[in-house]
Tab-separated table of C-alpha atoms in Angstrom:
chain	number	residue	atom	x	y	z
A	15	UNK	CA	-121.570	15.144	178.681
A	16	UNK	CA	-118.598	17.908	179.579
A	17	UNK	CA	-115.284	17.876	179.194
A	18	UNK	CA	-113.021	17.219	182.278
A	19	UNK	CA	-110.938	20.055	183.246
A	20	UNK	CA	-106.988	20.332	184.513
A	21	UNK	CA	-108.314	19.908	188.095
A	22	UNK	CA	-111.083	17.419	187.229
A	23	UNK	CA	-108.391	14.895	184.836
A	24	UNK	CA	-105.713	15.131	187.911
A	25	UNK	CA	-108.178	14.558	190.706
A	26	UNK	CA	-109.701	11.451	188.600
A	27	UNK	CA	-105.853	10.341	188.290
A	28	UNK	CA	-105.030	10.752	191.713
A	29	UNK	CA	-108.107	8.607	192.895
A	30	UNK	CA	-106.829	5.918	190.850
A	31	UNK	CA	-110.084	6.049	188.333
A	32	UNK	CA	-108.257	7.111	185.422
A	33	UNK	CA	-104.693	5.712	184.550
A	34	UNK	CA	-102.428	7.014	182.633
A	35	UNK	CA	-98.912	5.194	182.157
A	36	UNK	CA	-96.215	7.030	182.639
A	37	UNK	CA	-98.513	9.383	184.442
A	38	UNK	CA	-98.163	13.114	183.077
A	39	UNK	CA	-95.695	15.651	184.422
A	40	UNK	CA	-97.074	19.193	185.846
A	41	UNK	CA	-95.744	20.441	182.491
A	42	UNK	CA	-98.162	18.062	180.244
A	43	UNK	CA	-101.151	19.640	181.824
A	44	UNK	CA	-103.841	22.036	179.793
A	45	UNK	CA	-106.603	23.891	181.109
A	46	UNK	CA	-108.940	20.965	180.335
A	47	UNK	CA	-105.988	18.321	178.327
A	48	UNK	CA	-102.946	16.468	178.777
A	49	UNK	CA	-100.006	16.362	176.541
A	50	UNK	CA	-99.115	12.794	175.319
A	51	UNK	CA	-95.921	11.731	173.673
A	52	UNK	CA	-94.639	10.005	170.736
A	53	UNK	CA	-93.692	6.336	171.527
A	54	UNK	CA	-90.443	4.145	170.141
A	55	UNK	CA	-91.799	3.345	167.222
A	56	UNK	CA	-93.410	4.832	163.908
A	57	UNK	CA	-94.504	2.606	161.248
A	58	UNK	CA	-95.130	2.996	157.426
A	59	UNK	CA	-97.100	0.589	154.895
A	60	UNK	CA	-95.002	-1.465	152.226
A	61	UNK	CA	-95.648	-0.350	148.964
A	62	UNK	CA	-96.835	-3.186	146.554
A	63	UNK	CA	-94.050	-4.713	144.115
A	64	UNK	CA	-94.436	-2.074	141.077
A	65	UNK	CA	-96.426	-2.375	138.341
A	66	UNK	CA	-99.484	-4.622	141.204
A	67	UNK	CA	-102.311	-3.686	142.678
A	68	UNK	CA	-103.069	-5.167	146.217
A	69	UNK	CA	-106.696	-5.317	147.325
A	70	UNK	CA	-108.183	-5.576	150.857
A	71	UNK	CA	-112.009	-6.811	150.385
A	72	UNK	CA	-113.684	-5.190	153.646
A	73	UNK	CA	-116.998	-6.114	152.505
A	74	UNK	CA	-116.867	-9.581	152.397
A	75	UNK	CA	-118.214	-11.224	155.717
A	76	UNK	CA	-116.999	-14.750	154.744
A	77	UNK	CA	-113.126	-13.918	154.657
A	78	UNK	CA	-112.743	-11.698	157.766
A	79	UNK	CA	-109.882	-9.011	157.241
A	80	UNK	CA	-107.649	-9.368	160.280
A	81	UNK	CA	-105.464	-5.898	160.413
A	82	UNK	CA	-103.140	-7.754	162.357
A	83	UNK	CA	-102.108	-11.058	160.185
A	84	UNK	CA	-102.052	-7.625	157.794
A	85	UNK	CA	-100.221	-5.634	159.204
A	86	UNK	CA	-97.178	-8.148	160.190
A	87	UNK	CA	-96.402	-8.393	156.485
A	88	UNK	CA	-97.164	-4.696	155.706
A	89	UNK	CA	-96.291	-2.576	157.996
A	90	UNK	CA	-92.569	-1.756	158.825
A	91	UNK	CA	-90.961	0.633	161.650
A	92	UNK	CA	-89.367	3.906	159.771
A	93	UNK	CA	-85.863	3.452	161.277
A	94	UNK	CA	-84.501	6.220	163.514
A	95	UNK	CA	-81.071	8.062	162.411
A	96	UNK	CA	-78.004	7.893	163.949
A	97	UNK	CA	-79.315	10.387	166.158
A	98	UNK	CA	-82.592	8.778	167.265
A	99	UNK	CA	-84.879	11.183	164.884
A	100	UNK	CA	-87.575	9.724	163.010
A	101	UNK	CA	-87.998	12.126	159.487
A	102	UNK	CA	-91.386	12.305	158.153
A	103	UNK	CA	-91.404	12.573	154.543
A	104	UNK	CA	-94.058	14.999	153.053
A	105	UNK	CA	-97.554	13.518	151.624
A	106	UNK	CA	-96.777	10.447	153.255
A	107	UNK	CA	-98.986	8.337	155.892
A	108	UNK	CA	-97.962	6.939	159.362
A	109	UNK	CA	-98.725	5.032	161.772
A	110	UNK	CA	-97.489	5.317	165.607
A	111	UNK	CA	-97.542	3.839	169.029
A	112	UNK	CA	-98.185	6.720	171.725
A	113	UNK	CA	-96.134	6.329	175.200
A	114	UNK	CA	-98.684	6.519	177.316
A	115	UNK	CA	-100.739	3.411	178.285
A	116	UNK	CA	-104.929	4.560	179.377
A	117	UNK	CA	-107.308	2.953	181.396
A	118	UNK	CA	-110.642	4.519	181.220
A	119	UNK	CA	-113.373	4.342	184.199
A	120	UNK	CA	-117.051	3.383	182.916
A	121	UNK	CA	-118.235	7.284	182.530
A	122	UNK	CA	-115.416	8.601	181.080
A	123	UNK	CA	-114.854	8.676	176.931
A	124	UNK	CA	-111.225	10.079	175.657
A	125	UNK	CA	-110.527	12.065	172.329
A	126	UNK	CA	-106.742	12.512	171.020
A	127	UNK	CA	-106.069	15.709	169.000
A	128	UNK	CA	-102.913	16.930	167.612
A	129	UNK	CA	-100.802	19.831	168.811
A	130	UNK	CA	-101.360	23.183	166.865
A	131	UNK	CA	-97.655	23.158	166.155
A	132	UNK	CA	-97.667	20.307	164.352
A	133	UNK	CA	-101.053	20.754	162.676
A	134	UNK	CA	-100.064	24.708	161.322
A	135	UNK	CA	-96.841	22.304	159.245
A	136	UNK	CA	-99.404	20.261	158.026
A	137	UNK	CA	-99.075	17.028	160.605
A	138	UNK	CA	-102.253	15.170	161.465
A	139	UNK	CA	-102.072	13.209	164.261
A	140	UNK	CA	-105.093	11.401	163.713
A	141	UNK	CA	-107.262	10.946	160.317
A	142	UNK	CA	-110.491	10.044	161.747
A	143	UNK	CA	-110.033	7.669	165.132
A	144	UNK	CA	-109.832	10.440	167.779
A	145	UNK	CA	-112.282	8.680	170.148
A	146	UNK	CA	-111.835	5.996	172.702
A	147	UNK	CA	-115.118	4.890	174.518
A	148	UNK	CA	-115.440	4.913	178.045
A	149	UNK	CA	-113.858	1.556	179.339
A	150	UNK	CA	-111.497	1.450	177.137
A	151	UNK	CA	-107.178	0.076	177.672
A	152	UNK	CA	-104.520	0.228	175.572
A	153	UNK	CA	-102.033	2.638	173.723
A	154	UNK	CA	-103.848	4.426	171.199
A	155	UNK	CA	-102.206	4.315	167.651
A	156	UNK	CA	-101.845	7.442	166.177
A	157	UNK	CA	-102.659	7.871	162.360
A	158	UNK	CA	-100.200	10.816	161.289
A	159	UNK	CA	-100.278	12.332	157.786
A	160	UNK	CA	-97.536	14.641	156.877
A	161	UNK	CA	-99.810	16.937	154.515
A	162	UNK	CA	-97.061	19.504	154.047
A	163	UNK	CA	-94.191	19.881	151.636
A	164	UNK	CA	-91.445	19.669	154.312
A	165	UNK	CA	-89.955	16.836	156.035
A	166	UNK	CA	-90.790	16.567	159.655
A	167	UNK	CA	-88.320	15.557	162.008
A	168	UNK	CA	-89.409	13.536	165.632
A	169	UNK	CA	-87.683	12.285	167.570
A	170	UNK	CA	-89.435	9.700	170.581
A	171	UNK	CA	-90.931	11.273	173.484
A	172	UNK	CA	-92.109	14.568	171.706
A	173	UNK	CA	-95.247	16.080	172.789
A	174	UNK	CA	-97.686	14.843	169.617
A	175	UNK	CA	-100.842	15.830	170.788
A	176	UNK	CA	-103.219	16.053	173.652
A	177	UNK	CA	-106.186	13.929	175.402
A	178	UNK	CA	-109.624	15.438	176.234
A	179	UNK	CA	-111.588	13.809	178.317
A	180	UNK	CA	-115.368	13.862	178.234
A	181	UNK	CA	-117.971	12.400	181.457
A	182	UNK	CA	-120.703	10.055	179.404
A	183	UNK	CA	-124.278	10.828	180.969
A	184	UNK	CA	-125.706	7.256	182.025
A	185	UNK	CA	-122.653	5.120	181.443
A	186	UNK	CA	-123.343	1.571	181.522
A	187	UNK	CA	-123.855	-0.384	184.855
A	188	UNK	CA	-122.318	-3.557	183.311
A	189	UNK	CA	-118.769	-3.270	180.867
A	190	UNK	CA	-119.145	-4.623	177.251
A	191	UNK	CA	-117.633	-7.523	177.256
A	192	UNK	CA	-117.574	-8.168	173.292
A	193	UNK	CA	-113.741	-7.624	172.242
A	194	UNK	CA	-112.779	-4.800	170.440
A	195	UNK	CA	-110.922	-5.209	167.487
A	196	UNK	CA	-107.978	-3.308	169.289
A	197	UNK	CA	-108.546	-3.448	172.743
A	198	UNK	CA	-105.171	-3.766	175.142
A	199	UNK	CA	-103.504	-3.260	171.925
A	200	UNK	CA	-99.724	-1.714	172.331
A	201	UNK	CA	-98.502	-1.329	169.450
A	202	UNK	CA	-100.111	0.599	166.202
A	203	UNK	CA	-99.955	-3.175	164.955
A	204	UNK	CA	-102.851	-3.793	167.065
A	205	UNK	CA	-100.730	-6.013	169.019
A	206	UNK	CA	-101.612	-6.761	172.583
């Protein structure tokens, strides 16, 4: 398995076999990554009413935990300013939708990771999802944690980090049809 380099990623976009939507600028290109961008929206989870406690029971096979029924009560989009900037507060958790919607070929697997820039102010752009198998659609979710005592201010369509893309030795003749728990999702909701 290697990873893909700036000529490799744009001659596997050009050929149609990897899609990226909007497709990256000359300026989002890396040696061996492309830049990605911070979509519309940026959500946060609803703090319980004070004083409760809420529980999610993952373990329990019976009463299957669906993120999504979940996160339509839970989560909420931060709103944006006056002047269309997002602030994150510090020690806080976040999700996001990325801009960029990616279609992966059979023998190719993609990992996000976040922008030095961002990380050295104590931003994580992803806690511990970085990889997307090979086959996979959708708009990844990003899983941001300002760690940092500052607030952060984004705005949409700010470089947030960067895909990597690795070829899988002996990728599978036939796709995996079982759904994914977030496949063609679109937003960070997980909705499709």
């Amino acid at each position: 398995m290697g990873l893909l380099s700036r000529a490799a990623i744009q001659r596997r976009i050009a050929d149609g076999s990897l899609l990226i939507d909007p497709p990256p600028l000359a300026g989002d290109y890396d040696s061996d990554s492309v830049d990605v961008h911070l979509g519309n929206k940026v959500y946060e989870w609803l703090q319980p009413a004070t004083g409760t406690t809420l529980t999610i029971s993952l373990h329990k096979k019976q009463q299957q935990f669906s993120y999504r029924e979940f996160a339509k009560t839970y989560l909420r989009e931060v709103p944006v300013d006056n002047s269309g900037i997002i602030t994150l507060r510090p020690h806080t958790f976040y999700l996001a939708d990325l801009r960029q919607h990616t279609t992966l070929p059979s023998d190719l697997a993609m990992h996000i990771q976040g922008k030095s820039s961002l990380a050295r102010l104590g931003v994580l752009v992803h806690l511990t999802a970085p990889h997307a198998h090979a086959g996979w659609k959708g708009r990844l979710a990003l899983e941001i944690y300002n760690l940092g005592p500052f607030n952060i201010e984004l705005t949409p369509e700010i470089v947030i980090g960067q895909l990597t893309f690795w070829k899988v030795e002996e990728p599978e003749s036939q796709p995996d049809e079982t759904p994914k728990q977030f496949d063609n999702q679109q937003t960070a909701r997980g909705e499709n």
